Amino acid sequence: MRWQVSKRTFEQAFNAVFHDKVAFEDFCTINVQEEVEEFFYDDRKIFRTSKKLKKYLRFIDRVILRHLANDDEVVHSFIKGKSTLTAVKAHTSSKYFFITDIKDFFSNVKTIDVLRILERDKYLVPIDDFENYIDTIVSMTTLGGSIPIGFPTSPQLSNAFLFEFDRKTKFFCADNSLIYTRYADDIIISGQEFNDVAGLKSQIQLLLSEHVSPNLSLNQDKTHITQIGNKVKLLGLVIMPNGRVTIDVKYKNRLETLLHFYVNDKDKFNDLLKKTMKGNVKSLFGLLHYAKSIDPEYLEKLQRKYGVYTIRLLMEDKLSDNR
């Protein structure tokens, strides 16, 4: 749910959201450093915010940042109604795929970039005195000189940061009969001919440097071209030769093995559930719903193979709650 804010002062918007239960002065003077805890996950530094800071950042995100410029024709991350599925589905008629991502993306969205974004888009924000609070918002949404992974405000700021790049890349692709989508720092460009995608690495790097920041570079280890006939895996999803989008085979194998034992041997089912999902049937519940959301035809196949009643039972909330 997003808060709808008419044209008013920033303090009025704050009081309307927090119902005068929190002092606006506390918001303006919060010490962000004291409200965060850092930890590492997959060698990435992530910041966990306090409950108070998280509430304040969500307020900024919903009242300010959702109004920043982004190109929702090509951007599929952090936008209502968009997802990895919509980002991938845009490419189902293509034959060749250029896949890459931006190296160390969030850490390269610097404090000065956030300031520039807010100055650029200040007239899009329906707050009368927004300009007076730009410095406050910059100080609350950055840490150590960049936007942190784990802050609720970082996703929308990252979309706004790439706005000009998205537009220029979209126009370039349209002029060259290519399709472009972006999900966070993942970039997908596809077309009908190999030659159309063969030279994209240098072109996309040039667009990044010219229209965003010379500090940004493509991740060479994750930049490659694939084609129909090979396994086309985009954002964790797979485009089949017939153009259907489905889940990865590793999830299918896990699902079908668990379902086989669920139907035929409950002890082996429970043992495998412990090994693969820490014994939590809610994980199986989630995986089945994930499969349904991505590829309903595959779920129908599972129903035919293992029984409609079995699949429906495992997808019911009350079963996962009673385990």
PDB file of C-alpha atoms in Angstrom:
ATOM      1  CA  MET A   1       0.000   0.000   0.000  1.00  0.00           C
ATOM      2  CA  ARG A   2       1.346   3.447  -0.926  1.00  0.00           C
ATOM      3  CA  TRP A   3       0.499   6.602   0.922  1.00  0.00           C
ATOM      4  CA  GLN A   4      -1.158   9.199  -1.288  1.00  0.00           C
ATOM      5  CA  VAL A   5       0.219  12.661  -0.592  1.00  0.00           C
ATOM      6  CA  SER A   6      -1.353  15.840  -1.945  1.00  0.00           C
ATOM      7  CA  LYS A   7       0.664  19.052  -2.283  1.00  0.00           C
ATOM      8  CA  ARG A   8       1.613  20.031   1.264  1.00  0.00           C
ATOM      9  CA  THR A   9       4.688  20.748   3.331  1.00  0.00           C
ATOM     10  CA  PHE A  10       7.059  17.953   4.216  1.00  0.00           C
ATOM     11  CA  GLU A  11       6.205  18.275   7.909  1.00  0.00           C
ATOM     12  CA  GLN A  12       2.473  18.094   7.143  1.00  0.00           C
ATOM     13  CA  ALA A  13       3.048  14.946   5.097  1.00  0.00           C
ATOM     14  CA  PHE A  14       5.075  13.449   7.951  1.00  0.00           C
ATOM     15  CA  ASN A  15       2.418  14.227  10.559  1.00  0.00           C
ATOM     16  CA  ALA A  16      -0.324  12.843   8.310  1.00  0.00           C
ATOM     17  CA  VAL A  17       1.525   9.557   7.982  1.00  0.00           C
ATOM     18  CA  PHE A  18       2.624   9.221  11.611  1.00  0.00           C
ATOM     19  CA  HIS A  19      -0.604  10.734  13.029  1.00  0.00           C
ATOM     20  CA  ASP A  20       1.319  13.236  15.181  1.00  0.00           C
ATOM     21  CA  LYS A  21       2.658  10.366  17.319  1.00  0.00           C
ATOM     22  CA  VAL A  22       6.273  10.989  16.308  1.00  0.00           C
ATOM     23  CA  ALA A  23       8.083  14.322  16.442  1.00  0.00           C
ATOM     24  CA  PHE A  24       9.139  15.663  13.053  1.00  0.00           C
ATOM     25  CA  GLU A  25      12.271  17.046  14.734  1.00  0.00           C
ATOM     26  CA  ASP A  26      13.294  13.498  15.678  1.00  0.00           C
ATOM     27  CA  PHE A  27      13.035  12.516  12.016  1.00  0.00           C
ATOM     28  CA  CYS A  28      15.164  15.470  10.910  1.00  0.00           C
ATOM     29  CA  THR A  29      17.896  14.924  13.503  1.00  0.00           C
ATOM     30  CA  ILE A  30      18.191  11.129  13.571  1.00  0.00           C
ATOM     31  CA  ASN A  31      21.742   9.766  13.686  1.00  0.00           C
ATOM     32  CA  VAL A  32      21.738   7.124  10.968  1.00  0.00           C
ATOM     33  CA  GLN A  33      25.049   5.602  12.089  1.00  0.00           C
ATOM     34  CA  GLU A  34      23.537   4.713  15.459  1.00  0.00           C
ATOM     35  CA  GLU A  35      20.501   3.048  13.868  1.00  0.00           C
ATOM     36  CA  VAL A  36      22.224   0.471  11.644  1.00  0.00           C
ATOM     37  CA  GLU A  37      23.990  -2.845  12.078  1.00  0.00           C
ATOM     38  CA  GLU A  38      26.188  -4.285   9.344  1.00  0.00           C
ATOM     39  CA  PHE A  39      26.674  -7.928   8.411  1.00  0.00           C
ATOM     40  CA  PHE A  40      28.041  -9.867   5.457  1.00  0.00           C
ATOM     41  CA  TYR A  41      26.150 -12.182   3.121  1.00  0.00           C
ATOM     42  CA  ASP A  42      27.884 -13.804   0.122  1.00  0.00           C
ATOM     43  CA  ASP A  43      30.826 -11.434   0.650  1.00  0.00           C
ATOM     44  CA  ARG A  44      28.536  -8.395   0.390  1.00  0.00           C
ATOM     45  CA  LYS A  45      28.163  -5.862   3.160  1.00  0.00           C
ATOM     46  CA  ILE A  46      24.489  -5.448   4.061  1.00  0.00           C
ATOM     47  CA  PHE A  47      22.982  -3.048   6.571  1.00  0.00           C
ATOM     48  CA  ARG A  48      20.140  -3.922   8.921  1.00  0.00           C
ATOM     49  CA  THR A  49      18.225  -0.847  10.068  1.00  0.00           C
ATOM     50  CA  SER A  50      16.544  -0.270  13.417  1.00  0.00           C
ATOM     51  CA  LYS A  51      12.748  -0.300  13.476  1.00  0.00           C
ATOM     52  CA  LYS A  52      12.691   3.478  13.862  1.00  0.00           C
ATOM     53  CA  LEU A  53      15.011   4.158  10.937  1.00  0.00           C
ATOM     54  CA  LYS A  54      13.179   1.632   8.781  1.00  0.00           C
ATOM     55  CA  LYS A  55       9.883   3.473   9.392  1.00  0.00           C
ATOM     56  CA  TYR A  56      11.480   6.786   8.461  1.00  0.00           C
ATOM     57  CA  LEU A  57      13.090   5.370   5.321  1.00  0.00           C
ATOM     58  CA  ARG A  58       9.816   3.786   4.235  1.00  0.00           C
ATOM     59  CA  PHE A  59       8.161   7.172   4.682  1.00  0.00           C
ATOM     60  CA  ILE A  60      10.795   8.757   2.420  1.00  0.00           C
ATOM     61  CA  ASP A  61      10.455   5.932  -0.077  1.00  0.00           C
ATOM     62  CA  ARG A  62       6.675   6.132  -0.377  1.00  0.00           C
ATOM     63  CA  VAL A  63       6.178   9.878  -0.096  1.00  0.00           C
ATOM     64  CA  ILE A  64       9.235  11.114  -2.003  1.00  0.00           C
ATOM     65  CA  LEU A  65      11.113   8.481  -3.958  1.00  0.00           C
ATOM     66  CA  ARG A  66       8.165   6.900  -5.742  1.00  0.00           C
ATOM     67  CA  HIS A  67       7.799  10.190  -7.618  1.00  0.00           C
ATOM     68  CA  LEU A  68      11.337  10.142  -9.019  1.00  0.00           C
ATOM     69  CA  ALA A  69      11.799   9.614 -12.739  1.00  0.00           C
ATOM     70  CA  ASN A  70      12.103   6.064 -14.025  1.00  0.00           C
ATOM     71  CA  ASP A  71      11.335   4.452 -17.357  1.00  0.00           C
ATOM     72  CA  ASP A  72       8.783   1.782 -16.513  1.00  0.00           C
ATOM     73  CA  GLU A  73       8.640   0.617 -20.136  1.00  0.00           C
ATOM     74  CA  VAL A  74      11.975  -1.129 -19.670  1.00  0.00           C
ATOM     75  CA  VAL A  75      12.527  -1.223 -15.894  1.00  0.00           C
ATOM     76  CA  HIS A  76      11.018  -4.222 -14.106  1.00  0.00           C
ATOM     77  CA  SER A  77      12.522  -3.909 -10.625  1.00  0.00           C
ATOM     78  CA  PHE A  78      10.801  -2.304  -7.627  1.00  0.00           C
ATOM     79  CA  ILE A  79       7.769  -1.239  -9.688  1.00  0.00           C
ATOM     80  CA  LYS A  80       4.220  -2.386  -8.952  1.00  0.00           C
ATOM     81  CA  GLY A  81       3.066  -4.998 -11.446  1.00  0.00           C
ATOM     82  CA  LYS A  82       6.607  -5.699 -12.657  1.00  0.00           C
ATOM     83  CA  SER A  83       8.854  -8.634 -11.753  1.00  0.00           C
ATOM     84  CA  THR A  84      11.594 -10.901 -13.020  1.00  0.00           C
ATOM     85  CA  LEU A  85       8.863 -12.716 -14.959  1.00  0.00           C
ATOM     86  CA  THR A  86       7.758  -9.600 -16.861  1.00  0.00           C
ATOM     87  CA  ALA A  87      11.407  -8.713 -17.518  1.00  0.00           C
ATOM     88  CA  VAL A  88      12.013 -12.118 -19.092  1.00  0.00           C
ATOM     89  CA  LYS A  89       8.701 -12.430 -20.942  1.00  0.00           C
ATOM     90  CA  ALA A  90       9.582  -9.364 -23.019  1.00  0.00           C
ATOM     91  CA  HIS A  91      12.281 -11.476 -24.717  1.00  0.00           C
ATOM     92  CA  THR A  92      10.383 -14.672 -25.533  1.00  0.00           C
ATOM     93  CA  SER A  93      10.215 -13.964 -29.280  1.00  0.00           C
ATOM     94  CA  SER A  94      13.972 -13.357 -29.585  1.00  0.00           C
ATOM     95  CA  LYS A  95      16.708 -15.745 -30.700  1.00  0.00           C
ATOM     96  CA  TYR A  96      19.894 -14.175 -29.322  1.00  0.00           C
ATOM     97  CA  PHE A  97      20.421 -12.736 -25.847  1.00  0.00           C
ATOM     98  CA  PHE A  98      23.059 -10.392 -24.423  1.00  0.00           C
ATOM     99  CA  ILE A  99      23.170 -10.742 -20.633  1.00  0.00           C
ATOM    100  CA  THR A 100      25.198  -8.667 -18.193  1.00  0.00           C
ATOM    101  CA  ASP A 101      25.074  -6.815 -14.908  1.00  0.00           C
ATOM    102  CA  ILE A 102      26.642  -3.711 -13.398  1.00  0.00           C
ATOM    103  CA  LYS A 103      29.595  -4.385 -11.125  1.00  0.00           C
ATOM    104  CA  ASP A 104      29.310  -3.230  -7.495  1.00  0.00           C
ATOM    105  CA  PHE A 105      26.200  -1.276  -8.413  1.00  0.00           C
ATOM    106  CA  PHE A 106      24.842   0.087  -5.114  1.00  0.00           C
ATOM    107  CA  SER A 107      28.276   1.060  -3.806  1.00  0.00           C
ATOM    108  CA  ASN A 108      28.792   3.148  -6.948  1.00  0.00           C
ATOM    109  CA  VAL A 109      25.648   5.218  -6.387  1.00  0.00           C
ATOM    110  CA  LYS A 110      27.434   7.948  -4.466  1.00  0.00           C
ATOM    111  CA  THR A 111      26.123  10.618  -2.120  1.00  0.00           C
ATOM    112  CA  ILE A 112      26.655  13.255  -4.808  1.00  0.00           C
ATOM    113  CA  ASP A 113      24.565  11.132  -7.209  1.00  0.00           C
ATOM    114  CA  VAL A 114      21.651  11.017  -4.758  1.00  0.00           C
ATOM    115  CA  LEU A 115      21.882  14.800  -4.381  1.00  0.00           C
ATOM    116  CA  ARG A 116      21.867  15.197  -8.163  1.00  0.00           C
ATOM    117  CA  ILE A 117      18.843  12.880  -8.543  1.00  0.00           C
ATOM    118  CA  LEU A 118      16.790  14.758  -5.952  1.00  0.00           C
ATOM    119  CA  GLU A 119      17.713  18.128  -7.461  1.00  0.00           C
ATOM    120  CA  ARG A 120      16.863  16.849 -10.944  1.00  0.00           C
ATOM    121  CA  ASP A 121      13.452  15.497  -9.963  1.00  0.00           C
ATOM    122  CA  LYS A 122      12.434  17.980  -7.260  1.00  0.00           C
ATOM    123  CA  TYR A 123       9.566  19.319  -9.363  1.00  0.00           C
ATOM    124  CA  LEU A 124       8.090  15.818  -9.638  1.00  0.00           C
ATOM    125  CA  VAL A 125       7.701  15.530  -5.863  1.00  0.00           C
ATOM    126  CA  PRO A 126       4.339  16.857  -4.526  1.00  0.00           C
ATOM    127  CA  ILE A 127       5.850  18.540  -1.464  1.00  0.00           C
ATOM    128  CA  ASP A 128       5.832  22.357  -1.357  1.00  0.00           C
ATOM    129  CA  ASP A 129       9.073  22.771   0.555  1.00  0.00           C
ATOM    130  CA  PHE A 130      10.806  19.585  -0.591  1.00  0.00           C
ATOM    131  CA  GLU A 131      13.891  21.499  -1.714  1.00  0.00           C
ATOM    132  CA  ASN A 132      14.530  22.558   1.894  1.00  0.00           C
ATOM    133  CA  TYR A 133      14.880  18.917   2.972  1.00  0.00           C
ATOM    134  CA  ILE A 134      17.002  17.508   0.157  1.00  0.00           C
ATOM    135  CA  ASP A 135      20.160  17.523   2.284  1.00  0.00           C
ATOM    136  CA  THR A 136      18.308  15.761   5.116  1.00  0.00           C
ATOM    137  CA  ILE A 137      17.072  13.038   2.784  1.00  0.00           C
ATOM    138  CA  VAL A 138      20.518  12.591   1.253  1.00  0.00           C
ATOM    139  CA  SER A 139      22.082  12.137   4.697  1.00  0.00           C
ATOM    140  CA  MET A 140      19.411   9.613   5.716  1.00  0.00           C
ATOM    141  CA  THR A 141      19.552   7.490   2.559  1.00  0.00           C
ATOM    142  CA  THR A 142      23.331   7.199   2.192  1.00  0.00           C
ATOM    143  CA  LEU A 143      25.968   5.678   4.428  1.00  0.00           C
ATOM    144  CA  GLY A 144      29.721   5.736   3.978  1.00  0.00           C
ATOM    145  CA  GLY A 145      29.369   7.768   0.802  1.00  0.00           C
ATOM    146  CA  SER A 146      26.893   5.589  -1.126  1.00  0.00           C
ATOM    147  CA  ILE A 147      23.453   3.989  -0.943  1.00  0.00           C
ATOM    148  CA  PRO A 148      23.572   0.900   1.293  1.00  0.00           C
ATOM    149  CA  ILE A 149      22.285  -2.556   0.472  1.00  0.00           C
ATOM    150  CA  GLY A 150      19.437  -3.190   2.906  1.00  0.00           C
ATOM    151  CA  PHE A 151      17.997   0.324   3.122  1.00  0.00           C
ATOM    152  CA  PRO A 152      14.352   0.470   1.913  1.00  0.00           C
ATOM    153  CA  THR A 153      15.223   3.631  -0.039  1.00  0.00           C
ATOM    154  CA  SER A 154      18.069   2.177  -2.094  1.00  0.00           C
ATOM    155  CA  PRO A 155      15.995   0.340  -4.752  1.00  0.00           C
ATOM    156  CA  GLN A 156      14.047   3.419  -5.920  1.00  0.00           C
ATOM    157  CA  LEU A 157      17.178   5.576  -5.825  1.00  0.00           C
ATOM    158  CA  SER A 158      18.983   3.011  -7.974  1.00  0.00           C
ATOM    159  CA  ASN A 159      16.192   3.113 -10.562  1.00  0.00           C
ATOM    160  CA  ALA A 160      16.284   6.915 -10.644  1.00  0.00           C
ATOM    161  CA  PHE A 161      20.079   6.822 -10.917  1.00  0.00           C
ATOM    162  CA  LEU A 162      19.835   4.835 -14.175  1.00  0.00           C
ATOM    163  CA  PHE A 163      16.963   6.860 -15.679  1.00  0.00           C
ATOM    164  CA  GLU A 164      18.986   8.522 -18.459  1.00  0.00           C
ATOM    165  CA  PHE A 165      20.814   5.282 -19.213  1.00  0.00           C
ATOM    166  CA  ASP A 166      17.509   3.407 -19.486  1.00  0.00           C
ATOM    167  CA  ARG A 167      16.116   5.983 -21.908  1.00  0.00           C
ATOM    168  CA  LYS A 168      19.222   6.089 -24.091  1.00  0.00           C
ATOM    169  CA  THR A 169      19.508   2.306 -24.134  1.00  0.00           C
ATOM    170  CA  LYS A 170      15.817   1.934 -24.970  1.00  0.00           C
ATOM    171  CA  PHE A 171      16.133   4.327 -27.915  1.00  0.00           C
ATOM    172  CA  PHE A 172      19.337   2.652 -29.111  1.00  0.00           C
ATOM    173  CA  CYS A 173      17.688  -0.770 -28.989  1.00  0.00           C
ATOM    174  CA  ALA A 174      14.545   0.464 -30.753  1.00  0.00           C
ATOM    175  CA  ASP A 175      16.704   1.883 -33.559  1.00  0.00           C
ATOM    176  CA  ASN A 176      18.492  -1.461 -33.920  1.00  0.00           C
ATOM    177  CA  SER A 177      15.499  -3.839 -33.676  1.00  0.00           C
ATOM    178  CA  LEU A 178      16.513  -4.985 -30.208  1.00  0.00           C
ATOM    179  CA  ILE A 179      14.566  -5.469 -26.963  1.00  0.00           C
ATOM    180  CA  TYR A 180      15.903  -4.084 -23.674  1.00  0.00           C
ATOM    181  CA  THR A 181      14.827  -4.766 -20.097  1.00  0.00           C
ATOM    182  CA  ARG A 182      16.524  -4.143 -16.779  1.00  0.00           C
ATOM    183  CA  TYR A 183      15.917  -5.674 -13.361  1.00  0.00           C
ATOM    184  CA  ALA A 184      17.995  -3.875 -10.683  1.00  0.00           C
ATOM    185  CA  ASP A 185      21.576  -4.195 -11.947  1.00  0.00           C
ATOM    186  CA  ASP A 186      20.793  -7.007 -14.413  1.00  0.00           C
ATOM    187  CA  ILE A 187      20.611  -6.012 -18.089  1.00  0.00           C
ATOM    188  CA  ILE A 188      19.053  -8.118 -20.859  1.00  0.00           C
ATOM    189  CA  ILE A 189      19.095  -7.167 -24.550  1.00  0.00           C
ATOM    190  CA  SER A 190      17.847  -9.532 -27.233  1.00  0.00           C
ATOM    191  CA  GLY A 191      17.258  -9.702 -30.957  1.00  0.00           C
ATOM    192  CA  GLN A 192      16.830 -11.916 -33.984  1.00  0.00           C
ATOM    193  CA  GLU A 193      20.388 -11.873 -35.359  1.00  0.00           C
ATOM    194  CA  PHE A 194      23.708 -12.674 -33.705  1.00  0.00           C
ATOM    195  CA  ASN A 195      25.409  -9.674 -35.303  1.00  0.00           C
ATOM    196  CA  ASP A 196      22.871  -7.368 -33.644  1.00  0.00           C
ATOM    197  CA  VAL A 197      24.003  -8.393 -30.154  1.00  0.00           C
ATOM    198  CA  ALA A 198      27.654  -9.285 -30.821  1.00  0.00           C
ATOM    199  CA  GLY A 199      29.050  -5.795 -30.203  1.00  0.00           C
ATOM    200  CA  LEU A 200      26.805  -4.739 -27.357  1.00  0.00           C
ATOM    201  CA  LYS A 201      29.342  -4.979 -24.547  1.00  0.00           C
ATOM    202  CA  SER A 202      31.303  -1.918 -25.653  1.00  0.00           C
ATOM    203  CA  GLN A 203      28.140  -0.013 -26.601  1.00  0.00           C
ATOM    204  CA  ILE A 204      26.429  -0.560 -23.234  1.00  0.00           C
ATOM    205  CA  GLN A 205      29.618   0.312 -21.369  1.00  0.00           C
ATOM    206  CA  LEU A 206      29.802   3.557 -23.358  1.00  0.00           C
ATOM    207  CA  LEU A 207      26.184   4.424 -22.522  1.00  0.00           C
ATOM    208  CA  LEU A 208      26.818   3.755 -18.829  1.00  0.00           C
ATOM    209  CA  SER A 209      29.921   5.939 -18.776  1.00  0.00           C
ATOM    210  CA  GLU A 210      28.371   8.797 -20.742  1.00  0.00           C
ATOM    211  CA  HIS A 211      24.906   8.942 -19.189  1.00  0.00           C
ATOM    212  CA  VAL A 212      25.388   7.701 -15.633  1.00  0.00           C
ATOM    213  CA  SER A 213      28.913   7.632 -14.244  1.00  0.00           C
ATOM    214  CA  PRO A 214      32.433   6.842 -15.471  1.00  0.00           C
ATOM    215  CA  ASN A 215      32.780   4.778 -12.279  1.00  0.00           C
ATOM    216  CA  LEU A 216      30.281   2.180 -13.503  1.00  0.00           C
ATOM    217  CA  SER A 217      31.472  -0.875 -15.374  1.00  0.00           C
ATOM    218  CA  LEU A 218      29.924  -4.087 -16.601  1.00  0.00           C
ATOM    219  CA  ASN A 219      30.725  -7.260 -14.715  1.00  0.00           C
ATOM    220  CA  GLN A 220      32.959  -9.097 -17.178  1.00  0.00           C
ATOM    221  CA  ASP A 221      32.467 -12.452 -15.444  1.00  0.00           C
ATOM    222  CA  LYS A 222      28.703 -12.228 -15.909  1.00  0.00           C
ATOM    223  CA  THR A 223      28.636 -10.825 -19.443  1.00  0.00           C
ATOM    224  CA  HIS A 224      27.803 -13.324 -22.160  1.00  0.00           C
ATOM    225  CA  ILE A 225      25.667 -14.075 -25.201  1.00  0.00           C
ATOM    226  CA  THR A 226      23.408 -17.089 -25.518  1.00  0.00           C
ATOM    227  CA  GLN A 227      20.807 -18.248 -28.008  1.00  0.00           C
ATOM    228  CA  ILE A 228      17.739 -20.376 -28.438  1.00  0.00           C
ATOM    229  CA  GLY A 229      18.954 -23.946 -28.743  1.00  0.00           C
ATOM    230  CA  ASN A 230      21.171 -23.491 -25.720  1.00  0.00           C
ATOM    231  CA  LYS A 231      19.815 -23.131 -22.207  1.00  0.00           C
ATOM    232  CA  VAL A 232      18.501 -19.556 -22.055  1.00  0.00           C
ATOM    233  CA  LYS A 233      18.507 -18.681 -18.359  1.00  0.00           C
ATOM    234  CA  LEU A 234      17.575 -15.093 -17.504  1.00  0.00           C
ATOM    235  CA  LEU A 235      17.130 -13.786 -13.948  1.00  0.00           C
ATOM    236  CA  GLY A 236      16.850 -17.358 -12.695  1.00  0.00           C
ATOM    237  CA  LEU A 237      14.093 -18.211 -15.195  1.00  0.00           C
ATOM    238  CA  VAL A 238      14.367 -20.260 -18.373  1.00  0.00           C
ATOM    239  CA  ILE A 239      13.013 -19.484 -21.850  1.00  0.00           C
ATOM    240  CA  MET A 240      12.182 -22.751 -23.580  1.00  0.00           C
ATOM    241  CA  PRO A 241      12.568 -23.226 -27.368  1.00  0.00           C
ATOM    242  CA  ASN A 242       8.798 -22.725 -27.786  1.00  0.00           C
ATOM    243  CA  GLY A 243       9.003 -19.350 -26.016  1.00  0.00           C
ATOM    244  CA  ARG A 244       7.453 -20.513 -22.758  1.00  0.00           C
ATOM    245  CA  VAL A 245       8.999 -19.202 -19.548  1.00  0.00           C
ATOM    246  CA  THR A 246       9.522 -21.787 -16.829  1.00  0.00           C
ATOM    247  CA  ILE A 247      11.468 -22.348 -13.612  1.00  0.00           C
ATOM    248  CA  ASP A 248      14.987 -23.750 -13.600  1.00  0.00           C
ATOM    249  CA  VAL A 249      15.469 -27.511 -13.822  1.00  0.00           C
ATOM    250  CA  LYS A 250      17.120 -27.651 -10.375  1.00  0.00           C
ATOM    251  CA  TYR A 251      13.843 -26.506  -8.809  1.00  0.00           C
ATOM    252  CA  LYS A 252      11.855 -28.928 -10.950  1.00  0.00           C
ATOM    253  CA  ASN A 253      14.058 -31.831  -9.881  1.00  0.00           C
ATOM    254  CA  ARG A 254      13.741 -30.854  -6.229  1.00  0.00           C
ATOM    255  CA  LEU A 255       9.967 -30.510  -6.490  1.00  0.00           C
ATOM    256  CA  GLU A 256       9.408 -33.758  -8.327  1.00  0.00           C
ATOM    257  CA  THR A 257      11.640 -35.784  -6.019  1.00  0.00           C
ATOM    258  CA  LEU A 258       9.855 -34.433  -2.947  1.00  0.00           C
ATOM    259  CA  LEU A 259       6.438 -35.038  -4.498  1.00  0.00           C
ATOM    260  CA  HIS A 260       7.376 -38.591  -5.483  1.00  0.00           C
ATOM    261  CA  PHE A 261       8.327 -39.443  -1.902  1.00  0.00           C
ATOM    262  CA  TYR A 262       5.345 -37.559  -0.476  1.00  0.00           C
ATOM    263  CA  VAL A 263       3.048 -39.841  -2.482  1.00  0.00           C
ATOM    264  CA  ASN A 264       5.036 -43.073  -2.061  1.00  0.00           C
ATOM    265  CA  ASP A 265       7.184 -42.925   1.086  1.00  0.00           C
ATOM    266  CA  LYS A 266       6.488 -40.354   3.815  1.00  0.00           C
ATOM    267  CA  ASP A 267       9.639 -41.251   5.796  1.00  0.00           C
ATOM    268  CA  LYS A 268      11.903 -40.581   2.822  1.00  0.00           C
ATOM    269  CA  PHE A 269       9.895 -37.425   2.115  1.00  0.00           C
ATOM    270  CA  ASN A 270      10.535 -36.135   5.628  1.00  0.00           C
ATOM    271  CA  ASP A 271      14.237 -37.055   5.425  1.00  0.00           C
ATOM    272  CA  LEU A 272      14.656 -35.251   2.099  1.00  0.00           C
ATOM    273  CA  LEU A 273      12.669 -32.276   3.352  1.00  0.00           C
ATOM    274  CA  LYS A 274      15.129 -31.967   6.252  1.00  0.00           C
ATOM    275  CA  LYS A 275      18.130 -32.156   3.908  1.00  0.00           C
ATOM    276  CA  THR A 276      16.878 -29.762   1.224  1.00  0.00           C
ATOM    277  CA  MET A 277      14.495 -27.428   3.060  1.00  0.00           C
ATOM    278  CA  LYS A 278      15.492 -27.777   6.725  1.00  0.00           C
ATOM    279  CA  GLY A 279      12.337 -29.813   7.334  1.00  0.00           C
ATOM    280  CA  ASN A 280      10.111 -26.828   6.646  1.00  0.00           C
ATOM    281  CA  VAL A 281       7.098 -27.763   4.541  1.00  0.00           C
ATOM    282  CA  LYS A 282       6.423 -24.033   4.105  1.00  0.00           C
ATOM    283  CA  SER A 283       9.430 -23.981   1.765  1.00  0.00           C
ATOM    284  CA  LEU A 284       7.756 -26.636  -0.383  1.00  0.00           C
ATOM    285  CA  PHE A 285       4.529 -24.623  -0.178  1.00  0.00           C
ATOM    286  CA  GLY A 286       6.443 -21.554  -1.404  1.00  0.00           C
ATOM    287  CA  LEU A 287       8.189 -23.443  -4.199  1.00  0.00           C
ATOM    288  CA  LEU A 288       4.882 -24.797  -5.523  1.00  0.00           C
ATOM    289  CA  HIS A 289       3.354 -21.325  -5.533  1.00  0.00           C
ATOM    290  CA  TYR A 290       6.491 -19.965  -7.219  1.00  0.00           C
ATOM    291  CA  ALA A 291       6.145 -22.606  -9.954  1.00  0.00           C
ATOM    292  CA  LYS A 292       2.475 -21.722 -10.393  1.00  0.00           C
ATOM    293  CA  SER A 293       3.205 -17.990 -10.710  1.00  0.00           C
ATOM    294  CA  ILE A 294       5.913 -18.550 -13.338  1.00  0.00           C
ATOM    295  CA  ASP A 295       4.619 -21.535 -15.322  1.00  0.00           C
ATOM    296  CA  PRO A 296       1.019 -22.657 -14.692  1.00  0.00           C
ATOM    297  CA  GLU A 297       1.394 -25.349 -17.375  1.00  0.00           C
ATOM    298  CA  TYR A 298       4.156 -26.996 -15.359  1.00  0.00           C
ATOM    299  CA  LEU A 299       1.957 -27.039 -12.255  1.00  0.00           C
ATOM    300  CA  GLU A 300      -0.790 -28.723 -14.281  1.00  0.00           C
ATOM    301  CA  LYS A 301       1.764 -31.352 -15.297  1.00  0.00           C
ATOM    302  CA  LEU A 302       2.552 -31.971 -11.625  1.00  0.00           C
ATOM    303  CA  GLN A 303      -1.158 -32.307 -10.871  1.00  0.00           C
ATOM    304  CA  ARG A 304      -1.553 -34.918 -13.603  1.00  0.00           C
ATOM    305  CA  LYS A 305       1.487 -36.855 -12.389  1.00  0.00           C
ATOM    306  CA  TYR A 306       1.025 -36.706  -8.618  1.00  0.00           C
ATOM    307  CA  GLY A 307      -2.675 -35.963  -8.293  1.00  0.00           C
ATOM    308  CA  VAL A 308      -4.698 -32.779  -8.116  1.00  0.00           C
ATOM    309  CA  TYR A 309      -5.605 -33.396  -4.475  1.00  0.00           C
ATOM    310  CA  THR A 310      -1.954 -33.884  -3.456  1.00  0.00           C
ATOM    311  CA  ILE A 311      -0.808 -30.634  -5.053  1.00  0.00           C
ATOM    312  CA  ARG A 312      -3.750 -28.646  -3.718  1.00  0.00           C
ATOM    313  CA  LEU A 313      -3.211 -30.030  -0.215  1.00  0.00           C
ATOM    314  CA  LEU A 314       0.463 -29.030  -0.233  1.00  0.00           C
ATOM    315  CA  MET A 315      -0.448 -25.569  -1.490  1.00  0.00           C
ATOM    316  CA  GLU A 316      -2.922 -24.895   1.315  1.00  0.00           C
ATOM    317  CA  ASP A 317      -1.871 -22.496   4.068  1.00  0.00           C
ATOM    318  CA  LYS A 318      -3.356 -24.633   6.814  1.00  0.00           C
ATOM    319  CA  LEU A 319      -1.106 -27.581   5.959  1.00  0.00           C
ATOM    320  CA  SER A 320       2.074 -25.506   6.184  1.00  0.00           C
ATOM    321  CA  ASP A 321       0.849 -23.951   9.429  1.00  0.00           C
ATOM    322  CA  ASN A 322       0.197 -27.327  11.046  1.00  0.00           C
ATOM    323  CA  ARG A 323       3.555 -28.924  10.342  1.00  0.00           C
TER     324      ARG A 323
END
